[in-house]
Short mmCIF file of C-alpha atoms in Angstrom, two decimals:
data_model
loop_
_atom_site.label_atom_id
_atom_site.label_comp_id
_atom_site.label_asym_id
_atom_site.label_seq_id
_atom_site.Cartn_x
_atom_site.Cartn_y
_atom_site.Cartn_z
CA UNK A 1 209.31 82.71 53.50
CA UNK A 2 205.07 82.77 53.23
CA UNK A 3 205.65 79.19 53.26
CA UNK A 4 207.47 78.79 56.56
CA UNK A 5 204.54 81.57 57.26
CA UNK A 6 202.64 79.45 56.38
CA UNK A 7 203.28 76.46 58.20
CA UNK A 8 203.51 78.17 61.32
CA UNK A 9 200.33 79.36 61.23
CA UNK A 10 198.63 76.22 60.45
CA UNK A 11 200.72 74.59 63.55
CA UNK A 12 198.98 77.02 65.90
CA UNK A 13 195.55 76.28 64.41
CA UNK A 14 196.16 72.60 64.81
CA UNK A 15 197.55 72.98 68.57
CA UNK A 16 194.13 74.85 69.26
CA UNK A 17 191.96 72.84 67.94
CA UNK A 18 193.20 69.51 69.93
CA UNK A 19 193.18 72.36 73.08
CA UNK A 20 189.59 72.78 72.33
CA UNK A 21 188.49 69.13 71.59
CA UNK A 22 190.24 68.50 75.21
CA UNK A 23 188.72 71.62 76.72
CA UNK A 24 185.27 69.84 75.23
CA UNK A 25 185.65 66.67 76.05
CA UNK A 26 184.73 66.73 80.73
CA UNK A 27 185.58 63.47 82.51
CA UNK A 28 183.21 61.97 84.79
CA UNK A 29 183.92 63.36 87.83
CA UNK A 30 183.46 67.14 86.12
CA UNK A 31 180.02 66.22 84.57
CA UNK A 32 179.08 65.10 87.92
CA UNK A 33 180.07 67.99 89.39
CA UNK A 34 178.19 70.29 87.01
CA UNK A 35 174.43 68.56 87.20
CA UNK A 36 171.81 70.74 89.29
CA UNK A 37 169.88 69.82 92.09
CA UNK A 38 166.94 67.30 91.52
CA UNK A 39 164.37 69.85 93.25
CA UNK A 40 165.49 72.69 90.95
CA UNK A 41 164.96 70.10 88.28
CA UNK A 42 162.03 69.40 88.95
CA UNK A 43 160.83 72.92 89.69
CA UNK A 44 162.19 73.78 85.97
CA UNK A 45 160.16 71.07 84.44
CA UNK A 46 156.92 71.83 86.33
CA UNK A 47 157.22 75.28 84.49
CA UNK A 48 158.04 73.98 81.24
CA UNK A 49 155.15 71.56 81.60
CA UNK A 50 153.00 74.99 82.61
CA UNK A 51 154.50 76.88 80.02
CA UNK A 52 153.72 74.49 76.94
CA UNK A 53 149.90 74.00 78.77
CA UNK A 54 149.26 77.79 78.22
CA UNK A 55 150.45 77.71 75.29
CA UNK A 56 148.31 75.28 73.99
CA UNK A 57 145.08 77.14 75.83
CA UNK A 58 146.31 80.75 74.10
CA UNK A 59 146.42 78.45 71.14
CA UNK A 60 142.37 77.76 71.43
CA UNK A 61 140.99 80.53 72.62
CA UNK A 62 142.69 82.29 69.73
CA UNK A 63 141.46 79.69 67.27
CA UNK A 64 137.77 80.02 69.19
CA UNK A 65 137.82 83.79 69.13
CA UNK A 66 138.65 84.13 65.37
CA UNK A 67 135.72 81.43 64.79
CA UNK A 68 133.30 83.94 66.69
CA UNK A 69 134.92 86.59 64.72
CA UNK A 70 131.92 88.76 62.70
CA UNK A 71 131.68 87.75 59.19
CA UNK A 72 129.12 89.69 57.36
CA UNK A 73 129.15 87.80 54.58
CA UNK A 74 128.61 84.43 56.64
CA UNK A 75 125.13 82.78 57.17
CA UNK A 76 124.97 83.09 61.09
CA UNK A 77 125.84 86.96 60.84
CA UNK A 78 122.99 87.60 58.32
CA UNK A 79 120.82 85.85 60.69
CA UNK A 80 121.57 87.83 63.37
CA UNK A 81 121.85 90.88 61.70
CA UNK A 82 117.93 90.42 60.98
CA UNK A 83 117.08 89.47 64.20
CA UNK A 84 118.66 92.71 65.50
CA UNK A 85 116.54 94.56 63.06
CA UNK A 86 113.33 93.20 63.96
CA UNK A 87 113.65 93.61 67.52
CA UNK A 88 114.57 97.44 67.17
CA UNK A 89 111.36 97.41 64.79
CA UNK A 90 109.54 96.09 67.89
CA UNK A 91 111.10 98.15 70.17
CA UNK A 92 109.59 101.79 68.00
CA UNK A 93 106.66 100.14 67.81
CA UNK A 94 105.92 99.55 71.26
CA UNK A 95 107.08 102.76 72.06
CA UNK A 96 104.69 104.34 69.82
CA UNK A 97 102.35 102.77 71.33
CA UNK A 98 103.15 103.50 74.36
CA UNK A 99 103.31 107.48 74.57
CA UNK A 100 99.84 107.37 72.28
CA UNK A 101 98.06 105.74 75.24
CA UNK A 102 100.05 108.42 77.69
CA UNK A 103 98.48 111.37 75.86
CA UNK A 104 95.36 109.59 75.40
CA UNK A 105 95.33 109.12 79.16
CA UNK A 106 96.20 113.11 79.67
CA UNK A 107 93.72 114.63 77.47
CA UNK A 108 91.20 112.85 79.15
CA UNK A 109 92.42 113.60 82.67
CA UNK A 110 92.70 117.48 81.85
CA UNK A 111 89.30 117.42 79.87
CA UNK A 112 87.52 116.34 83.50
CA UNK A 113 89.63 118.55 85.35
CA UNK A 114 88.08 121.65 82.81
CA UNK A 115 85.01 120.52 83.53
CA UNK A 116 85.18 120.06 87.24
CA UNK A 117 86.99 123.80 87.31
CA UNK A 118 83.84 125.35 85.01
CA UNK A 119 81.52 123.27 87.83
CA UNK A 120 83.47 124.83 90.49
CA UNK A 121 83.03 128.41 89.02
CA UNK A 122 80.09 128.03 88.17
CA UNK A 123 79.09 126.89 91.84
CA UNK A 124 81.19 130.15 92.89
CA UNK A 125 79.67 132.66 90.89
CA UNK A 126 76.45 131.64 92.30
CA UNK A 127 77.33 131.84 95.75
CA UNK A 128 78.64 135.56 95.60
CA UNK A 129 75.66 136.76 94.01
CA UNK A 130 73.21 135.11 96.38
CA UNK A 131 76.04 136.41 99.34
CA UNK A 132 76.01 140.39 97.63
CA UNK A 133 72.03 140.14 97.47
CA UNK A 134 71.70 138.86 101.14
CA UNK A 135 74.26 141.70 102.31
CA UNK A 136 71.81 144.25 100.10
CA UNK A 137 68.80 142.64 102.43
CA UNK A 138 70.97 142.64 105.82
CA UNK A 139 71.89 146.45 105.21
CA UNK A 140 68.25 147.54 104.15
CA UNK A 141 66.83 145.59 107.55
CA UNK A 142 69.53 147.38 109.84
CA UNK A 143 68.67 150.72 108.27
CA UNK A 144 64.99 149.93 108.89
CA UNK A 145 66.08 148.26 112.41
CA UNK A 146 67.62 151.46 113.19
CA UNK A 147 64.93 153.63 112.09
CA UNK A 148 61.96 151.54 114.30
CA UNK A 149 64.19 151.89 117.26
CA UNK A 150 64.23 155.64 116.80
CA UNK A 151 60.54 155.24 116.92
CA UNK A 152 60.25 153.35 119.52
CA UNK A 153 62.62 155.47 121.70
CA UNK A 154 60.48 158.82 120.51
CA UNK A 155 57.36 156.83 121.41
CA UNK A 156 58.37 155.55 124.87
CA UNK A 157 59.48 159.27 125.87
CA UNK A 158 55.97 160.50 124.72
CA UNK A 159 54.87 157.64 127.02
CA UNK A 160 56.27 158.79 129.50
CA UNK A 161 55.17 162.10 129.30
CA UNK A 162 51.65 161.02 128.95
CA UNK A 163 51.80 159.11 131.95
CA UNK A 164 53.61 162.32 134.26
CA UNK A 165 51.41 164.67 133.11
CA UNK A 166 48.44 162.21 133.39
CA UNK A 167 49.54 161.41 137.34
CA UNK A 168 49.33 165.33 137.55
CA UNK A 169 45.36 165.60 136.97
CA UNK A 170 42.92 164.79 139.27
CA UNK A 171 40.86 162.14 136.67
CA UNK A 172 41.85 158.49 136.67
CA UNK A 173 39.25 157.88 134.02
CA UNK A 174 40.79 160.81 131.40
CA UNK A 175 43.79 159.41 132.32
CA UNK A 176 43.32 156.06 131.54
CA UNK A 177 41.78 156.82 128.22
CA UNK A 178 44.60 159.21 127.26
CA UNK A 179 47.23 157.22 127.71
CA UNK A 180 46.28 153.97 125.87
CA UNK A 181 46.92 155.30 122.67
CA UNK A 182 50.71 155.70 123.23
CA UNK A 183 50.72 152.46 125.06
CA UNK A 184 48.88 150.80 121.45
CA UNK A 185 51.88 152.75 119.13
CA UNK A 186 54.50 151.38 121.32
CA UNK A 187 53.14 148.01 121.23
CA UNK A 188 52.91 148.13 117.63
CA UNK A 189 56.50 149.32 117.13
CA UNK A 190 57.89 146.99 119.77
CA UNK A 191 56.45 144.19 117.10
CA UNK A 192 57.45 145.87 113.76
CA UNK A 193 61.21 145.23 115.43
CA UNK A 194 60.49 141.81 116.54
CA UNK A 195 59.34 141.13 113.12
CA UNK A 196 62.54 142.61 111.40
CA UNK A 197 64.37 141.14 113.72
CA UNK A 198 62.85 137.75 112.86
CA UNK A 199 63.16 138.54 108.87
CA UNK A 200 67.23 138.81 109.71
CA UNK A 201 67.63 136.05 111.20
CA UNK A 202 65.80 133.96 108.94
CA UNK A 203 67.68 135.43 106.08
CA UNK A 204 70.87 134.75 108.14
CA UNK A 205 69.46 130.98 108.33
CA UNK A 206 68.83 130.82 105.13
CA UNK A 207 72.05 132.41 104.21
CA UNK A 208 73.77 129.24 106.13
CA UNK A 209 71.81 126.80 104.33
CA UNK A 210 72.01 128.40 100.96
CA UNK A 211 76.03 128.03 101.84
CA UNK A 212 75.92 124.90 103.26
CA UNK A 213 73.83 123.09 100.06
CA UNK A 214 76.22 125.19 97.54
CA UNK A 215 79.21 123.74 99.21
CA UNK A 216 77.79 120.18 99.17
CA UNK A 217 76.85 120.87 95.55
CA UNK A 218 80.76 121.75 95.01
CA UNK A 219 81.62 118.80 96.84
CA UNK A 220 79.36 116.78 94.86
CA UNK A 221 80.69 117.91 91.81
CA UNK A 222 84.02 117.05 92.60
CA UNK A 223 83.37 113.74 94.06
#
């Protein structure tokens, strides 16, 4: 019975193996009808041939890139290495030597500009002192201004009274003699004023010029 089993199972294996050698096994006419179209062909091999290309251009650069690869136990990255060193030793140095001559530059600059600024305040000072002591003078003249014209108005009313009651008498001569000594005191307080009045405007003058020469002394100083 497993026999005949058997048997019958190894007939069915044959019969599909001879179905498959027959299935594998195209005539001509099939073959033909399975080939592809020559532009598809020759589209396929145009990307194989692109395909292997960049492969073998990945291939180099890979092979280039893990030449360039840092080795620091190699002879070129020592090299370097050193050379790196030495130019960051140049670059602190210059830099050094550059903010020294920055400061160096400052602390001269500020050193003249003390100096100018003591010049100047010096120049000041000296110009408010002379400016208080000329006001002092200008006040003191005034008062005295004030005080001459006082005279001088007293004086020409006692003028004039000379000279009314003097047109009252009968004697030209008397008259004459009387009244020049009020004429003389007015005359010589009409020039006391003209003379004070000179005095303030020459200290005025001199006021200007003592202004004038301090600023060009400032201006000197600066320049």
């Amino acid at each position: 019975m497993r026999l005949a089993t058997k048997g019958q199972e190894m007939q069915e294996c044959t019969t599909q193996i001879q179905y498959l050698k027959q299935v594998q096994q195209l005539s001509v006419a099939q073959m033909r009808s399975t080939m592809v179209d020559p532009g598809i062909n020759l589209f396929f091999l145009k990307m194989k041939s692109e395909l292997e290309h960049t492969k073998d251009k990945l291939e180099q650069v890979q092979n280039e890139l893990s030449a360039w690869k840092f080795k620091p136990d190699s002879q070129t990255s020592k090299k370097l290495m050193a050379k790196c060193q030495m130019l960051i030793q140049e670059n602190q140095e210059l830099g050094r030597q550059l903010s020294q001559g920055q400061i160096a530059q400052l602390e001269a600059e500020l050193a003249f500009q003390k100096k100018y600024s003591e010049k100047l305040k010096s120049s000041h000072d000296e110009l408010n002192d002379f400016i208080i002591q000329l006001d002092e003078e200008v006040k003191g003249m005034k008062s005295t201004i004030l005080v001459l014209q006082q005279q001088l108005k007293e004086t020409r009313q006692q003028l004039a009274q000379y000279q009314q009651q003097q047109s009252q008498t009968s004697a030209p001569n008397t008259s004459k003699t009387t009244s020049s000594e009020p004429v003389e005191q007015a005359e010589a307080t009409s020039k006391d004023c003209s003379h004070l009045a000179n005095g303030l405007s020459n200290g005025s003058s001199s006021h200007h010029r003592m202004s004038g020469s301090g600023f060009h002394r400032v201006g000197h100083n600066r320049e």
